[in-house]
């Protein structure tokens, strides 16, 4: 009945299902499961309401208790987007037909069932092709690269040295590809120090890497030392290099047991190492789990603040923002180049570099610039989205899952609160990104690396989230945005100025009233201004015509003194 | 110790008059207002005002002066400042704002909190002033003469504890007007006249309010003229028409302080809001209560029974509120920033301030429910009817009556429910620092509740949060009739006594005419007053012309324009699975219109409200989830340098909105001029603009927010608190002071 490819197909339809709503109690209705989503529509209530969620948002689905004597089955769904759902319905008489739950399990976790994700079926055509948003060479060119100090290296062109890095790498000109090859073996997972961003004036660079494989014996690597020296030398403004290790110092030291570690002062003479005290993926996962307990379904009113504190969520947000702020300050105020790493350089490192880049470079605060930032710092540099989110994988206890990217988006949201006019995008843009992080409708966040995405032909076979976003930009625009190009943002990272993102974490609460009253009002005012301008111009034209016809009695035409009204939006 | 008696100087007790010539252009060192009888009582030279705790390089040198009005610091170095106060310079603190005077001798390791008429056995090296507006200011006397330092400290302590209300500076300030001059306007401002704010000090003001709210079954009662019936009631108030003066006189004696129940306001449905004190005579209680209730019922169009809301039972008392504020102040400005960071949320919770704000808002919502949904008259019951009732009756009116959200409506509301109803401002502010038990920030709590409403519906209010903050601060500028007295009678008596003791001829006036705080020109220039104007405000007649049709602003358009993922409305008839071309758009569900389990009728009322589009000119209910109430940062954190967001904060959005509103204003003027008598547009606009930030002449480029804007604007934390400043790199403090950062050196040391 529909154009093939652009829609999902119904796989199971059950009538007489009860949705146990945590807010309003049991609701009866019909439950539809398609190969993409779950749709519940209540039939016994006025006004009608429904639930509609992509199966990709499910983290875990399981039957609760045994079938009752009446033949009812009950199952609970734990979602990645901060809610839990529970359904009860009669077991089907017809044993040949698959139950809704089985269908749900099949399509919610296609990877575990050797099926492909829905993104590979979704063929909606949008006016713009989002896969073209990011062109690494164009982005580096925007930064003025290559230049006399930095060159592009093709050493990883076919991902043979580092399969989690992009093909295009920028390194100091004084380092040969041969030397780079040696560095690959000294850095964890071959993630060598390469350039992320360069300051347009001071030439101070933000460089990212993974930990050096120092080990307990304090192994050294001549080429790595030379590379860091070269990074420092590429910036004439400073005779120092700051190495920001995202981890708590204890963790960094503990990594020596596993062959990792951190740069020693002896080996790296002009470098200063700073630990940023950000905890690992397991701590963050636990923190979000606690947060969910506190916000869903209901808020305990009398202890809201101390409960929130006990999740440590905002404290983690603070440490990440504080780390990024230190990096941005070193680069901007200290004109010093920085190297950022954690253990593998694919979780805390992109959090820090991308936040620092947002502070430093206003381009990344635009809608397209932000997309480029995600494509570059997160996707091309191999944040393991597949592992961290667990797309289509039923193994919800997987220790590799962690809300690292959510944390980053939360940090961005905190900055948009502090600087309401500095970002081109609105809150809805950020929420949309998070919703499609889980939905598996678009190919953008699939796989773990650039190499994997190319191997799976993700850009060819799926639609990019940016195709959708950029085809309806007006929904995502912050009307208060003021573009002032060379403006560095230094957010205030104290807990006093951080707040829980209630419109995201508490949005399922029916008492929630989402609105951006200021934005809405601003749009109304814009419309009013446009209308007034039109009328003033009309009157001006009339006045001009009148004076033209009644012509030259007076020396000066009165229209002369009328200030022409500019059209501006 | 030679401390002159605080108060009116009589020749020899005046130590000296300031000889500095007035600096008309130097707003930074505001001269002593000699014309208003401001007298210098003591001063010390070569005093250092501390700007940063880390180093003294930013410190300011100058003269510390104590007058009968303020503590002043006269310096020639200046710090950037945007908004200037007409009575107070950048470094001035009104004596009424000084909460605690602490002297320190760091050599001897001594410290003493100074009160009135006390001795000081050591020479202070340092003076720390803790202010009621949350500032903490530190002076050092390293280079000052030890004796003069001691004297100025003692003078500040003494003069900030006036023995008598008539020693408050307001009396001198106003008395001057009658002295020698012939009815000239004080400070160029006409007190009382020319103001649009209703003061409710005459019978006609009440008549107008009765008409405005359609309370035809209510009348103005004049039996308390001359305050013969009740000492704390105003001379005019409103009662049910069915109660005769004779009855009221008879009932008065049963009530606490003879306070006959006061009418506050009528809901459009005809339900009245009434406030009432306890009936002291228990034997008569039922009878009197019944008479009053039945009279109120008779005034109701449907003759509905009265609902009584007991505030004492349901709300925190004034001591609770005071304790909460002290704790809040402790965590906001006294505890070291970094150390209190970790426990900020739980400390905030244990201060209970936010909880109280929520409790008051919730109680007001309950009352609104009775008036709006149950359509019954409500009596607010409070023992004295002079504290909690003020808050609740105002909040109820703010939620229900859009008039109260306009600037003059709001000011009239405070006149009606606080000033005239006899809120004990003198005692609650503790201006005389006599009875700490009576001190309580009830009014500030009210302002915070208003701020929460404002924060949730910013376009519904004509004023800004700067206005609310400045209004709170004005409590500590002791010249306004609004905040100086416990009740209208006290004002009348005090000013009569003062006039007779000073042989002031009042002329036609019955008492000294203190300016109300609403006479904002006393404190701010017209330009600075534009900071009070909210560019978002949807006024009464605000309409939007779109495509030739006029449409009123309501938030229905908000919902229509909202992507479905954020929409909290029910499914439309077309929202079925069949509409599948829009897979990406339909990720959300919605429950807001569905009844919750075990919902009380008032909860249902609230839920119904939230499931409908909001009419900003209609009923407004606050979102009461604790996650939706915020700390009023502009008020509580503006002096904390570390909490400031340089070039950020809500003010940057305000800036952009102001510019747009100003452009619209400009265009409307142009239209008017075209339509008018054929005149040509001129450039009068700039002077008449209502916006603080104005449209630029090159509107093609939206202006970037000015660099001086910060989340504390228009206040500046620089020079307050004994803390590091943030001049220079905004990060310097954060980076230097953070303890969590280990350098390689420390690490190396640890491993050894």
mmCIF file with all atom_site columns, N, CA, C and O in Angstrom, chain A residues 558-559 561-562, chain B residues 673-674 678-682:
data_model
loop_
_atom_site.group_PDB
_atom_site.id
_atom_site.type_symbol
_atom_site.label_atom_id
_atom_site.label_alt_id
_atom_site.label_comp_id
_atom_site.label_asym_id
_atom_site.label_entity_id
_atom_site.label_seq_id
_atom_site.pdbx_PDB_ins_code
_atom_site.Cartn_x
_atom_site.Cartn_y
_atom_site.Cartn_z
_atom_site.occupancy
_atom_site.B_iso_or_equiv
_atom_site.pdbx_formal_charge
_atom_site.auth_seq_id
_atom_site.auth_comp_id
_atom_site.auth_asym_id
_atom_site.auth_atom_id
_atom_site.pdbx_PDB_model_num
ATOM 1  N N  . UNK A 1 558 ? 10.224 65.494 0.322  1.00 0.00 ? 558 UNK A N  1
ATOM 2  C CA . UNK A 1 558 ? 10.098 65.046 1.715  1.00 0.00 ? 558 UNK A CA 1
ATOM 3  C C  . UNK A 1 558 ? 10.534 63.599 1.907  1.00 0.00 ? 558 UNK A C  1
ATOM 4  O O  . UNK A 1 558 ? 10.940 63.225 2.992  1.00 0.00 ? 558 UNK A O  1
ATOM 5  N N  . UNK A 1 559 ? 10.474 62.806 0.864  1.00 0.00 ? 559 UNK A N  1
ATOM 6  C CA . UNK A 1 559 ? 10.884 61.413 1.047  1.00 0.00 ? 559 UNK A CA 1
ATOM 7  C C  . UNK A 1 559 ? 12.367 61.304 1.383  1.00 0.00 ? 559 UNK A C  1
ATOM 8  O O  . UNK A 1 559 ? 12.805 60.312 1.926  1.00 0.00 ? 559 UNK A O  1
ATOM 9  N N  . UNK A 1 561 ? 13.914 62.700 3.625  1.00 0.00 ? 561 UNK A N  1
ATOM 10 C CA . UNK A 1 561 ? 14.165 62.611 5.062  1.00 0.00 ? 561 UNK A CA 1
ATOM 11 C C  . UNK A 1 561 ? 13.646 61.304 5.664  1.00 0.00 ? 561 UNK A C  1
ATOM 12 O O  . UNK A 1 561 ? 13.868 61.009 6.810  1.00 0.00 ? 561 UNK A O  1
ATOM 13 N N  . UNK A 1 562 ? 12.958 60.553 4.823  1.00 0.00 ? 562 UNK A N  1
ATOM 14 C CA . UNK A 1 562 ? 12.480 59.270 5.353  1.00 0.00 ? 562 UNK A CA 1
ATOM 15 C C  . UNK A 1 562 ? 13.626 58.268 5.331  1.00 0.00 ? 562 UNK A C  1
ATOM 16 O O  . UNK A 1 562 ? 14.223 58.014 4.299  1.00 0.00 ? 562 UNK A O  1
ATOM 17 N N  . UNK B 2 673 ? 3.606  57.532 12.117 1.00 0.00 ? 673 UNK B N  1
ATOM 18 C CA . UNK B 2 673 ? 3.904  58.828 11.539 1.00 0.00 ? 673 UNK B CA 1
ATOM 19 C C  . UNK B 2 673 ? 3.420  58.940 10.105 1.00 0.00 ? 673 UNK B C  1
ATOM 20 O O  . UNK B 2 673 ? 2.952  59.987 9.683  1.00 0.00 ? 673 UNK B O  1
ATOM 21 N N  . UNK B 2 674 ? 3.514  57.830 9.388  1.00 0.00 ? 674 UNK B N  1
ATOM 22 C CA . UNK B 2 674 ? 2.984  57.859 8.031  1.00 0.00 ? 674 UNK B CA 1
ATOM 23 C C  . UNK B 2 674 ? 1.493  58.082 8.053  1.00 0.00 ? 674 UNK B C  1
ATOM 24 O O  . UNK B 2 674 ? 0.927  58.794 7.247  1.00 0.00 ? 674 UNK B O  1
ATOM 25 N N  . UNK B 2 678 ? 0.732  63.276 8.061  1.00 0.00 ? 678 UNK B N  1
ATOM 26 C CA . UNK B 2 678 ? 1.682  63.367 6.956  1.00 0.00 ? 678 UNK B CA 1
ATOM 27 C C  . UNK B 2 678 ? 3.070  63.788 7.379  1.00 0.00 ? 678 UNK B C  1
ATOM 28 O O  . UNK B 2 678 ? 3.898  64.141 6.558  1.00 0.00 ? 678 UNK B O  1
ATOM 29 N N  . UNK B 2 679 ? 3.304  63.769 8.654  1.00 0.00 ? 679 UNK B N  1
ATOM 30 C CA . UNK B 2 679 ? 4.638  64.130 9.125  1.00 0.00 ? 679 UNK B CA 1
ATOM 31 C C  . UNK B 2 679 ? 5.638  63.080 8.691  1.00 0.00 ? 679 UNK B C  1
ATOM 32 O O  . UNK B 2 679 ? 5.286  61.965 8.340  1.00 0.00 ? 679 UNK B O  1
ATOM 33 N N  . UNK B 2 680 ? 6.869  63.431 8.692  1.00 0.00 ? 680 UNK B N  1
ATOM 34 C CA . UNK B 2 680 ? 7.874  62.465 8.292  1.00 0.00 ? 680 UNK B CA 1
ATOM 35 C C  . UNK B 2 680 ? 8.492  61.854 9.541  1.00 0.00 ? 680 UNK B C  1
ATOM 36 O O  . UNK B 2 680 ? 8.575  62.498 10.582 1.00 0.00 ? 680 UNK B O  1
ATOM 37 N N  . UNK B 2 681 ? 8.920  60.648 9.415  1.00 0.00 ? 681 UNK B N  1
ATOM 38 C CA . UNK B 2 681 ? 9.533  59.994 10.574 1.00 0.00 ? 681 UNK B CA 1
ATOM 39 C C  . UNK B 2 681 ? 10.762 60.776 11.046 1.00 0.00 ? 681 UNK B C  1
ATOM 40 O O  . UNK B 2 681 ? 11.507 61.313 10.247 1.00 0.00 ? 681 UNK B O  1
ATOM 41 N N  . UNK B 2 682 ? 10.909 60.854 12.308 1.00 0.00 ? 682 UNK B N  1
ATOM 42 C CA . UNK B 2 682 ? 12.104 61.536 12.807 1.00 0.00 ? 682 UNK B CA 1
ATOM 43 C C  . UNK B 2 682 ? 12.834 60.620 13.774 1.00 0.00 ? 682 UNK B C  1
ATOM 44 O O  . UNK B 2 682 ? 12.466 59.472 13.952 1.00 0.00 ? 682 UNK B O  1
#
